[in-house]
XYZ file of C-alpha atoms in Angstrom:
298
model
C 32.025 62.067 -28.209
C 30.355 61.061 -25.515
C 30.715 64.567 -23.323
C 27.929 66.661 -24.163
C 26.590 63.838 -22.499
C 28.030 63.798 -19.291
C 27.886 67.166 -18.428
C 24.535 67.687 -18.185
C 24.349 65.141 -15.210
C 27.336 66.735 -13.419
C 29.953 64.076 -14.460
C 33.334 64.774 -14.316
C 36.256 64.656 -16.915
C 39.208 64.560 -15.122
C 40.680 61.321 -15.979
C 40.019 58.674 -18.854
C 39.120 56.338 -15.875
C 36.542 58.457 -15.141
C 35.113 58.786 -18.351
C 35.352 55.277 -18.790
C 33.342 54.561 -16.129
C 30.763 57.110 -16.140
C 30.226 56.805 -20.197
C 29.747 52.702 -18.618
C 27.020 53.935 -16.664
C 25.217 56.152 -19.247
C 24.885 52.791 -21.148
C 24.150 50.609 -18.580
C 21.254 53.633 -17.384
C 20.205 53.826 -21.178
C 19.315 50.053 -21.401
C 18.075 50.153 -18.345
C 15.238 53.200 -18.588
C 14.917 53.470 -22.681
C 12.456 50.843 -22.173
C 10.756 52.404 -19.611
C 10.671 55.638 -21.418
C 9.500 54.262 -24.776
C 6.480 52.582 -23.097
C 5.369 55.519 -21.158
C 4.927 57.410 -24.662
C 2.889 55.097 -26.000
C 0.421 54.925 -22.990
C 0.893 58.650 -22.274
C 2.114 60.017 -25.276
C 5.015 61.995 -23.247
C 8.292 62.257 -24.909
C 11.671 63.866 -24.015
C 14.506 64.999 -25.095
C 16.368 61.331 -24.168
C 14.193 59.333 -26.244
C 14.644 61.664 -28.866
C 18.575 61.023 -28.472
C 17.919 57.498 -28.166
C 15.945 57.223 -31.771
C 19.506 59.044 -33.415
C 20.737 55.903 -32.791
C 19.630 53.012 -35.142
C 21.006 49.928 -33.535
C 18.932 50.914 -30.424
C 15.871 51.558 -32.307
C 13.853 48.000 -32.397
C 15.689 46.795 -29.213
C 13.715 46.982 -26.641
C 9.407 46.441 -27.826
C 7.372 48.005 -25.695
C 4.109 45.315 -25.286
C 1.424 47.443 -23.708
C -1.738 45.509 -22.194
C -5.238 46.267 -23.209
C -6.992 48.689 -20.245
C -10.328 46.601 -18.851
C -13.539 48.115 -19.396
C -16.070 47.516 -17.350
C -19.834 49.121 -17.394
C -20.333 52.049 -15.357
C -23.974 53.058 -14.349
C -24.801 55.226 -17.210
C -23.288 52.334 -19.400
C -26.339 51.242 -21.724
C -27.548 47.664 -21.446
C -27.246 47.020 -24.555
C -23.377 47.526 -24.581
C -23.431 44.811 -21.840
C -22.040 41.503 -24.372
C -18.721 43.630 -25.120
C -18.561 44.950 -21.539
C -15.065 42.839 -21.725
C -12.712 42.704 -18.349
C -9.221 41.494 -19.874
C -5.458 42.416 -18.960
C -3.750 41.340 -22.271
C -3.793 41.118 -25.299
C -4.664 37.505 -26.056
C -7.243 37.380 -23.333
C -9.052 40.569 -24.847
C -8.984 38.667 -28.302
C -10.447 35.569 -26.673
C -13.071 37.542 -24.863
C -14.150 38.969 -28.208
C -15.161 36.073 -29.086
C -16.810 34.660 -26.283
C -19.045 38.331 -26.699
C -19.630 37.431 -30.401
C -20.606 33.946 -29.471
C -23.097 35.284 -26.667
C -24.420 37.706 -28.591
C -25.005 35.153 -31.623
C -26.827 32.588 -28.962
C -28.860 35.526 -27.504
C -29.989 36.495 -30.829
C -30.198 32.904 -31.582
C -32.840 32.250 -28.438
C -34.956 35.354 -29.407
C -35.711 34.278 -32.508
C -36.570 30.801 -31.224
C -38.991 32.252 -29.181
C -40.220 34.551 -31.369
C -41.077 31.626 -33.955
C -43.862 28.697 -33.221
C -42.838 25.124 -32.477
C -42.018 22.827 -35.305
C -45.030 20.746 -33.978
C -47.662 23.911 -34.930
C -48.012 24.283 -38.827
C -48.193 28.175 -39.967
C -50.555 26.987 -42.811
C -53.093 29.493 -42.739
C -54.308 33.133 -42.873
C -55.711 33.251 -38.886
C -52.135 31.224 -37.679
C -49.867 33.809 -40.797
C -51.818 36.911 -38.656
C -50.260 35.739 -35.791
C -48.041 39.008 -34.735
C -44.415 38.575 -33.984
C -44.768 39.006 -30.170
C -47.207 36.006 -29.941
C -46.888 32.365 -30.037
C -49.168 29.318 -30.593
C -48.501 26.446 -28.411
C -50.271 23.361 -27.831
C -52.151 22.840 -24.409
C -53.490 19.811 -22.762
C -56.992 19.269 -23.221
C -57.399 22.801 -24.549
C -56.266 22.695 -27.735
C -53.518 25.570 -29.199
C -53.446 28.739 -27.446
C -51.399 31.584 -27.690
C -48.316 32.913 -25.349
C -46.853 36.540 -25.690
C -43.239 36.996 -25.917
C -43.113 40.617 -24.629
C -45.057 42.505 -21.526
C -48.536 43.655 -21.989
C -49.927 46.976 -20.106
C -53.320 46.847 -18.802
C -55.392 48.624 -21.288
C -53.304 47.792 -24.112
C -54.774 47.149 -27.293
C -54.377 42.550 -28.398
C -56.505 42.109 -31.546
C -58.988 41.897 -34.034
C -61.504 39.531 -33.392
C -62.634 39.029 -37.034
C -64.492 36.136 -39.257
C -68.222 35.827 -41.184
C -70.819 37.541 -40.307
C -74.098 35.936 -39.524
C -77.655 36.652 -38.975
C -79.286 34.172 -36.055
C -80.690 32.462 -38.518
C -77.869 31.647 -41.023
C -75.980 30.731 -38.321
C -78.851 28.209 -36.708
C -79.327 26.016 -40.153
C -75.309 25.717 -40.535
C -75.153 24.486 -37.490
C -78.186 23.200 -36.311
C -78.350 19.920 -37.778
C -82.414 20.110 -37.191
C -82.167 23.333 -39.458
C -83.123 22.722 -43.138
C -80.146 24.301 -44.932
C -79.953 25.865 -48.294
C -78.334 25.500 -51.382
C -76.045 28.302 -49.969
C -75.668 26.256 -46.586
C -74.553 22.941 -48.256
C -71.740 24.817 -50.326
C -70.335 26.449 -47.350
C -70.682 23.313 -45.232
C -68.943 21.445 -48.374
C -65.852 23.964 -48.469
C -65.174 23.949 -45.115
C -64.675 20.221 -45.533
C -63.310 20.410 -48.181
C -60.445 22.534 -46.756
C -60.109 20.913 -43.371
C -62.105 23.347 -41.283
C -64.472 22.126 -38.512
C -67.901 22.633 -38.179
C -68.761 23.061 -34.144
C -70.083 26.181 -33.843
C -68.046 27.041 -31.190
C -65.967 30.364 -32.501
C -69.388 32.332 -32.583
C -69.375 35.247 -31.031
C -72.963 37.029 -30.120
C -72.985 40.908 -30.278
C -76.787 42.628 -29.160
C -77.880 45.292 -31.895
C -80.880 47.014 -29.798
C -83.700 48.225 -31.381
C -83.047 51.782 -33.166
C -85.263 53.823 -35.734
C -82.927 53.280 -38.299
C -83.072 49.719 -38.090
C -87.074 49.610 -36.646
C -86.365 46.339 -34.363
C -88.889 46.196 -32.022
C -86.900 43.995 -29.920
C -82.755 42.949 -29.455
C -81.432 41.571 -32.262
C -78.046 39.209 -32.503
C -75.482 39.297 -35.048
C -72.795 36.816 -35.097
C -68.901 36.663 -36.099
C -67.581 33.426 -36.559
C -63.891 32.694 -36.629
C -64.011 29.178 -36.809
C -62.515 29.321 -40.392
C -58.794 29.926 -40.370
C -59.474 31.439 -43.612
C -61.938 33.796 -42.760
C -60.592 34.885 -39.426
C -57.598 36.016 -37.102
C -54.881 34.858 -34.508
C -57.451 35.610 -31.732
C -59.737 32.611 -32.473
C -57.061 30.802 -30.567
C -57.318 32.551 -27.591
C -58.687 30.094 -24.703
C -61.090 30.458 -21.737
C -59.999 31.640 -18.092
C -62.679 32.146 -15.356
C -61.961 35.188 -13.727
C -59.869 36.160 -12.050
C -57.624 34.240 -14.672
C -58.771 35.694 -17.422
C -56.325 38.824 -18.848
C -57.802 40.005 -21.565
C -61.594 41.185 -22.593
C -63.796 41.381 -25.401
C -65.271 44.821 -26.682
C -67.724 45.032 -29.486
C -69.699 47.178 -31.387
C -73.051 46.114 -33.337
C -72.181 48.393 -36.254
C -68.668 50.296 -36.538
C -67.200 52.601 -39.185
C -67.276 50.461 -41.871
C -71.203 49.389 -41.286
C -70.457 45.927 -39.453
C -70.319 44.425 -36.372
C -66.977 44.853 -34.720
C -64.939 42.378 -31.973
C -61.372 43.282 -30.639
C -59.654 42.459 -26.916
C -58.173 44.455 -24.703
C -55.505 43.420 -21.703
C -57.780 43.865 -18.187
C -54.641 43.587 -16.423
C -50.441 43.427 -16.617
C -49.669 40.673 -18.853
C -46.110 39.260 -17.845
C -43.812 38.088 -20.087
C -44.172 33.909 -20.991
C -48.023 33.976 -20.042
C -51.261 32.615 -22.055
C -53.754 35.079 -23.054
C -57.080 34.188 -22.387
C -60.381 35.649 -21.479
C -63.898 34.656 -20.058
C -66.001 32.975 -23.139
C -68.749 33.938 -20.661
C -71.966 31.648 -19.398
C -73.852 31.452 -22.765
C -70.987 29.141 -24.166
C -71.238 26.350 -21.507
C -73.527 23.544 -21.884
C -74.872 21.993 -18.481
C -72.357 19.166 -17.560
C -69.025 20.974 -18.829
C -65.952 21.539 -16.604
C -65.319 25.207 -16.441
C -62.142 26.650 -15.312
């Protein structure tokens, strides 16, 4: 049964001896290379006509598992960064499997540390509107003599647009008797005075900032004028009343106003004067009108 076998690889049938020992070898060769053969078409997908013979027979079917290995993959140049936690090196099975999860577990600790530095310190309460305007890039942290100030989280191009400098609006002299105490305030002036303390806001004066309206013939001035936005009331103002003072050339951001913008009112906002890297304070100069004689300006 075995002859259609033989002949094709020139064995001869002149004996039983013969036979014997050549239909020996085909076995011996079949063990041998079926193995071999099987693997190669399941990393190849080549198949012949000798593992087609070899599936006929059912005994020899499960023998001999072929356990392939998992092919590394490692990043090549045009590989994008963000494919870099799977970028898995592994020659097995089991080690590929264990390296999936050391990727998920990076991954999850990456994602983990972002949002921990995306999100304030326990130690700075969120409680109002200016600190809940506080964009996701930003954070506030608490400095050393200075009070909170805010970090960014991301890289800031020079030019680029920070924020809204926004709070009440006063005239010179609304904002002299609310904070003057040799001012004789209103009725209106004790009320606000009252709510700020009655909703834990200070009263310091020092979140004022000046804007010049020059004289115009809509508005007949005959001299400057000064309007005022103060954003010394975290409910009546932004994220950027936390922004400290830097002399230059420490200072990375700067103030740009207008006396009257689209909407009829004054307008403040900040702009980045330089690169901002990633992890630094902003600041910007509070300029020499804010100083009084005796203060230590850096």
């Amino acid at each position: 049964r075995h002859q259609d076998v033989i002949v094709p690889i020139g064995a001869s049938i002149d004996n039983n001896m013969k036979q014997l020992s050549i239909t020996s070898f085909y076995y011996v060769g079949l063990l041998i290379v079926s193995p071999l053969l099987v693997c190669a078409r399941h990393v190849t997908g080549f198949a012949s006509p000798f593992l087609v013979h070899q599936r006929s027979h059912q005994r020899h079917r499960n023998a001999f598992p072929c356990y392939g290995t998992v092919v590394a993959y490692t990043p090549s140049s045009t590989t994008p960064k963000s494919a870099a936690p799977n970028a898995l090196q592994t020659s097995s099975t089991a080690s590929y499997l264990d390296s999936l999860s050391i990727a998920s577990q990076s991954t999850a600790q990456i994602d983990e540390n972002s949002h921990s530095a995306a999100a304030p310190p326990p130690s700075v309460p969120m409680d109002t509107p200016a600190r809940q305007s506080l964009p996701a890039h930003l954070t506030l942290h608490p400095f050393p003599n200075k009070g909170l100030g805010v970090i960014t989280t991301i890289p800031i191009s020079k030019g680029e647009f920070i924020g809204e400098y926004k709070g009440e609006i006063f005239t010179e002299q609304v904002k002299d008797r609310r904070y003057l105490s040799s001012q004789t305030k209103t009725v209106e002036d004790e009320e606000w005075i009252q709510s700020r303390i009655d909703r834990g806001q200070s009263l310091t004066g020092c979140y004022v900032y000046g804007i010049t309206i020059p004289p115009t013939k809509s508005n007949n001035f005959e001299q400057n004028q000064r309007i005022y936005v103060d954003a010394e009331d975290e409910y009546h103002s932004l994220w950027t009343r936390f922004l400290n003072h830097a002399s230059p050339p420490n200072n990375n951001c700067n103030p740009k106003s207008v006396h009257e913008s689209y909407n009829g009112e004054p307008r403040v906002w900040f702009v980045a004067c330089r690169d901002i890297e990633l992890g630094a304070e902003l600041c910007f100069d509070y300029g020499d009108d804010y100083w009084l004689e005796g203060d230590d300006v850096v």
